[in-house]
């Protein structure tokens, strides 16, 4: 079901987005060579408790997950690109780390993700991250009334294709509101002028994720972490946005 949010509700969603942004900044800044992924999860969990917020992940158990997630943040390293289950792993020099975090504050959800390189970066990893950020910006720019969902998808796909990358459309953007995942689905590739018309009050996450060498993934034996089929690295960028009469508004914007 598609729900349209009032300006007052969008302000509530922005409060959740500010918190999600702060947690991503804190975990990003804490990520360094020698830091364990479980420490990043603990940091995010401490911030959830201090805020009186609620994790969207810890009890999450959809059909594609092997068991309830049990952690509060996704940490995907190198060939892991989505849904990385935090585990006992110490970050190494040059690791490409994607952090994906969603939480509910006052009953409203926000969902956002970023990717970084820990320690000494490889140029190709920085380029891959920049591509997902550029695709996210292009998708957000297309999230205007008068456009359709397909215009967002096409804008994201164009950035990937121009760089010679294929796009996996198994997982993409989604409606965000009282819960983390709702309608509409926002694929990371598609045809312009197709799909649902965009109306003021729509709130959804846009989340391009690309892998350097493939568009195929497989599920790690942990039942959650999605890895590239060929071992190439992946990156992921995500914001929750609102479509308004005045254009797209990024609800999960970060100070840095
Ligand atoms: Mg997310």
Short mmCIF file of C-alpha atoms and ligand atoms in Angstrom, two decimals:
data_model
loop_
_atom_site.label_atom_id
_atom_site.label_comp_id
_atom_site.label_asym_id
_atom_site.label_seq_id
_atom_site.Cartn_x
_atom_site.Cartn_y
_atom_site.Cartn_z
CA UNK A 1 0.00 0.00 0.00
CA UNK A 2 1.25 3.46 -0.90
CA UNK A 3 0.91 6.02 1.88
CA UNK A 4 1.36 9.75 1.49
CA UNK A 5 2.80 11.64 4.45
CA UNK A 6 1.73 15.06 5.65
CA UNK A 7 4.33 17.79 6.14
CA UNK A 8 4.06 17.23 9.93
CA UNK A 9 4.73 13.50 9.47
CA UNK A 10 7.67 14.27 7.20
CA UNK A 11 9.14 16.40 10.01
CA UNK A 12 8.86 13.34 12.31
CA UNK A 13 10.59 11.24 9.68
CA UNK A 14 13.33 13.85 9.54
CA UNK A 15 13.91 13.43 13.29
CA UNK A 16 14.46 9.72 12.71
CA UNK A 17 16.69 10.53 9.76
CA UNK A 18 18.87 12.86 11.82
CA UNK A 19 19.42 10.10 14.35
CA UNK A 20 20.23 7.55 11.66
CA UNK A 21 22.68 10.02 10.15
CA UNK A 22 24.39 10.54 13.51
CA UNK A 23 24.80 6.78 14.03
CA UNK A 24 26.29 6.39 10.56
CA UNK A 25 28.73 9.25 11.21
CA UNK A 26 29.77 7.76 14.55
CA UNK A 27 30.26 4.23 13.23
CA UNK A 28 32.01 5.51 10.10
CA UNK A 29 34.38 7.60 12.22
CA UNK A 30 35.02 4.66 14.56
CA UNK A 31 35.82 2.28 11.71
CA UNK A 32 39.59 1.90 11.43
CA UNK A 33 42.24 -0.73 10.91
CA UNK A 34 42.17 -2.98 13.98
CA UNK A 35 38.53 -2.32 14.90
CA UNK A 36 36.20 -5.31 15.18
CA UNK A 37 32.85 -5.22 13.36
CA UNK A 38 31.21 -6.23 16.65
CA UNK A 39 32.53 -2.99 18.21
CA UNK A 40 30.75 -0.97 15.51
CA UNK A 41 27.53 -2.86 16.20
CA UNK A 42 27.93 -2.24 19.96
CA UNK A 43 28.47 1.48 19.33
CA UNK A 44 25.29 1.68 17.24
CA UNK A 45 23.41 -0.29 19.89
CA UNK A 46 24.58 2.08 22.65
CA UNK A 47 23.36 5.05 20.61
CA UNK A 48 19.97 3.40 20.07
CA UNK A 49 19.58 2.88 23.82
CA UNK A 50 20.70 6.42 24.65
CA UNK A 51 18.21 7.85 22.13
CA UNK A 52 15.31 5.64 23.24
CA UNK A 53 15.09 4.53 19.61
CA UNK A 54 14.21 1.10 18.31
CA UNK A 55 16.31 -1.08 16.01
CA UNK A 56 14.66 -2.12 12.75
CA UNK A 57 17.16 -4.95 12.30
CA UNK A 58 17.57 -6.90 15.52
CA UNK A 59 14.32 -8.91 15.26
CA UNK A 60 14.09 -8.66 11.48
CA UNK A 61 13.39 -12.06 9.94
CA UNK A 62 12.06 -11.86 6.36
CA UNK A 63 11.80 -14.79 3.99
CA UNK A 64 15.30 -14.14 2.59
CA UNK A 65 17.00 -14.07 6.02
CA UNK A 66 18.28 -17.25 7.62
CA UNK A 67 17.25 -16.25 11.17
CA UNK A 68 16.40 -13.05 13.08
CA UNK A 69 19.22 -10.62 12.26
CA UNK A 70 20.28 -10.23 15.90
CA UNK A 71 22.42 -7.12 15.32
CA UNK A 72 21.53 -3.45 14.81
CA UNK A 73 23.72 -2.42 11.85
CA UNK A 74 24.81 -4.07 8.60
CA UNK A 75 28.57 -4.20 8.10
CA UNK A 76 29.49 -5.45 4.62
CA UNK A 77 33.22 -5.84 3.92
CA UNK A 78 34.86 -6.14 0.48
CA UNK A 79 33.01 -8.82 -1.55
CA UNK A 80 30.09 -8.53 0.90
CA UNK A 81 27.83 -5.82 -0.49
CA UNK A 82 24.49 -5.95 1.34
CA UNK A 83 23.04 -7.20 4.65
CA UNK A 84 26.47 -7.89 6.12
CA UNK A 85 25.92 -9.54 9.49
CA UNK A 86 28.40 -8.11 12.02
CA UNK A 87 30.71 -10.88 13.18
CA UNK A 88 34.07 -11.32 14.89
CA UNK A 89 36.21 -9.70 12.20
CA UNK A 90 38.96 -7.13 12.66
CA UNK A 91 39.13 -4.53 9.88
CA UNK A 92 42.28 -4.71 7.75
CA UNK A 93 44.15 -2.01 5.85
CA UNK A 94 42.31 -1.26 2.60
CA UNK A 95 39.01 -2.94 3.48
CA UNK A 96 35.96 -1.52 1.72
CA UNK A 97 33.25 -1.24 4.39
CA UNK A 98 29.57 -0.52 3.78
CA UNK A 99 27.45 0.51 6.78
CA UNK A 100 23.65 0.27 6.48
CA UNK A 101 21.52 1.41 9.40
CA UNK A 102 17.79 1.82 10.04
CA UNK A 103 16.02 2.74 13.25
CA UNK A 104 12.65 3.90 14.47
CA UNK A 105 12.41 7.10 16.53
CA UNK A 106 9.03 8.01 17.98
CA UNK A 107 7.44 5.41 15.73
CA UNK A 108 8.95 6.71 12.47
CA UNK A 109 11.71 4.97 10.55
CA UNK A 110 14.71 6.12 8.56
CA UNK A 111 17.14 4.00 6.55
CA UNK A 112 20.53 5.07 5.20
CA UNK A 113 23.86 3.61 4.13
CA UNK A 114 27.37 4.71 3.21
CA UNK A 115 30.62 3.09 2.13
CA UNK A 116 34.21 3.92 3.05
CA UNK A 117 37.68 2.48 2.75
CA UNK A 118 39.48 1.75 6.01
CA UNK A 119 43.17 2.66 5.93
CA UNK A 120 44.95 2.88 2.58
CA UNK A 121 42.44 3.01 -0.28
CA UNK A 122 42.69 1.46 -3.72
CA UNK A 123 41.69 3.91 -6.45
CA UNK A 124 39.17 1.49 -7.93
CA UNK A 125 37.40 1.18 -4.56
CA UNK A 126 37.11 4.95 -4.16
CA UNK A 127 35.75 5.15 -7.71
CA UNK A 128 33.17 2.45 -7.00
CA UNK A 129 32.00 4.26 -3.86
CA UNK A 130 31.84 7.56 -5.75
CA UNK A 131 29.73 5.87 -8.44
CA UNK A 132 27.13 4.73 -5.92
CA UNK A 133 27.07 8.25 -4.45
CA UNK A 134 26.66 9.79 -7.89
CA UNK A 135 23.88 7.31 -8.70
CA UNK A 136 22.19 8.19 -5.41
CA UNK A 137 22.37 11.90 -6.25
CA UNK A 138 20.97 11.21 -9.74
CA UNK A 139 18.14 9.14 -8.28
CA UNK A 140 17.29 11.83 -5.74
CA UNK A 141 17.33 14.52 -8.44
CA UNK A 142 14.77 12.48 -10.40
CA UNK A 143 12.45 12.16 -7.37
CA UNK A 144 10.21 15.06 -8.36
CA UNK A 145 6.47 15.33 -8.93
CA UNK A 146 5.65 14.77 -12.58
CA UNK A 147 8.24 11.99 -12.80
CA UNK A 148 7.65 8.28 -12.24
CA UNK A 149 9.51 5.62 -10.25
CA UNK A 150 11.08 4.48 -13.52
CA UNK A 151 12.75 7.87 -13.91
CA UNK A 152 14.61 7.29 -10.64
CA UNK A 153 15.55 3.74 -11.66
CA UNK A 154 16.74 4.87 -15.09
CA UNK A 155 18.83 7.67 -13.57
CA UNK A 156 20.58 5.21 -11.24
CA UNK A 157 21.08 2.62 -13.96
CA UNK A 158 22.56 5.18 -16.35
CA UNK A 159 25.34 6.03 -13.92
CA UNK A 160 26.24 2.36 -13.56
CA UNK A 161 26.05 1.61 -17.27
CA UNK A 162 28.18 4.65 -18.17
CA UNK A 163 30.89 3.13 -15.96
CA UNK A 164 30.51 -0.27 -17.59
CA UNK A 165 28.81 -1.90 -14.60
CA UNK A 166 25.84 -4.24 -14.65
CA UNK A 167 23.07 -3.71 -12.11
CA UNK A 168 21.46 -6.29 -9.87
CA UNK A 169 17.76 -5.52 -9.33
CA UNK A 170 16.99 -8.17 -6.70
CA UNK A 171 17.27 -5.56 -3.94
CA UNK A 172 16.65 -1.84 -4.25
CA UNK A 173 14.89 1.13 -2.74
CA UNK A 174 11.64 0.83 -0.82
CA UNK A 175 8.92 2.79 0.91
CA UNK A 176 9.82 3.93 4.44
CA UNK A 177 7.41 5.08 7.12
CA UNK A 178 6.14 3.36 10.24
CA UNK A 179 8.13 0.28 9.16
CA UNK A 180 11.41 -0.14 7.29
CA UNK A 181 10.18 -1.81 4.13
CA UNK A 182 7.02 -0.82 2.26
CA UNK A 183 5.80 0.16 -1.17
CA UNK A 184 6.89 1.40 -3.60
CA UNK A 185 9.83 -0.70 -4.72
CA UNK A 186 12.50 1.47 -6.37
CA UNK A 187 14.70 -0.73 -8.58
CA UNK A 188 18.27 0.38 -9.35
CA UNK A 189 17.64 0.01 -13.06
CA UNK A 190 14.59 0.56 -15.24
CA UNK A 191 12.92 2.53 -17.96
CA UNK A 192 12.18 6.22 -17.74
CA UNK A 193 8.53 7.32 -17.84
CA UNK A 194 7.39 3.93 -16.49
CA UNK A 195 5.98 2.95 -13.12
CA UNK A 196 4.08 4.79 -10.45
CA UNK A 197 3.75 8.57 -10.76
CA UNK A 198 5.57 10.44 -7.98
CA UNK A 199 3.35 12.49 -5.70
CA UNK A 200 4.12 14.90 -2.90
CA UNK A 201 4.16 13.02 0.41
CA UNK A 202 5.81 9.87 -0.87
CA UNK A 203 8.69 8.79 1.38
CA UNK A 204 11.12 6.10 0.29
CA UNK A 205 14.72 4.98 0.41
CA UNK A 206 16.89 5.13 -2.70
CA UNK A 207 19.86 2.79 -2.44
CA UNK A 208 22.18 2.10 -5.36
CA UNK A 209 24.67 -0.70 -4.74
CA UNK A 210 27.12 -1.87 -7.36
CA UNK A 211 29.78 -4.54 -7.68
CA UNK A 212 32.89 -4.09 -9.79
CA UNK A 213 32.82 -7.31 -11.76
CA UNK A 214 29.36 -8.84 -11.73
CA UNK A 215 25.64 -8.37 -11.12
CA UNK A 216 25.29 -11.73 -9.40
CA UNK A 217 25.28 -12.41 -5.67
CA UNK A 218 25.10 -15.35 -3.31
CA UNK A 219 24.21 -15.67 0.35
CA UNK A 220 26.99 -16.34 2.84
CA UNK A 221 26.58 -19.40 5.10
CA UNK A 222 25.66 -16.92 7.90
CA UNK A 223 22.25 -16.75 6.19
CA UNK A 224 22.35 -12.98 5.70
CA UNK A 225 25.46 -11.49 4.15
CA UNK A 226 25.18 -11.08 0.37
CA UNK A 227 28.45 -11.45 -1.52
CA UNK A 228 29.43 -10.87 -5.13
CA UNK A 229 29.49 -14.06 -7.18
CA UNK A 230 33.00 -13.35 -8.51
CA UNK A 231 34.59 -12.02 -5.33
CA UNK A 232 34.79 -8.46 -6.64
CA UNK A 233 34.11 -5.65 -4.21
CA UNK A 234 30.80 -3.85 -3.76
CA UNK A 235 29.69 -0.46 -2.49
CA UNK A 236 26.35 0.93 -1.31
CA UNK A 237 24.89 4.40 -0.73
CA UNK A 238 21.40 5.10 0.59
CA UNK A 239 19.19 7.93 1.79
CA UNK A 240 15.57 8.14 2.86
CA UNK A 241 13.89 10.96 0.96
CA UNK A 242 10.52 12.68 0.70
CA UNK A 243 8.94 13.86 -2.52
CA UNK A 244 7.50 17.33 -1.91
CA UNK A 245 5.97 20.11 -3.98
CA UNK A 246 9.29 21.91 -3.52
CA UNK A 247 11.37 18.99 -4.77
CA UNK A 248 13.07 16.03 -3.10
CA UNK A 249 14.07 16.39 0.56
CA UNK A 250 16.79 14.13 2.01
CA UNK A 251 15.50 13.07 5.43
CA UNK A 252 18.63 11.15 6.46
CA UNK A 253 21.09 13.93 5.58
CA UNK A 254 24.33 13.91 7.58
CA UNK A 255 26.32 16.86 8.86
CA UNK A 256 29.40 15.23 7.36
MG1 LIG B 1 19.26 0.46 4.39
#
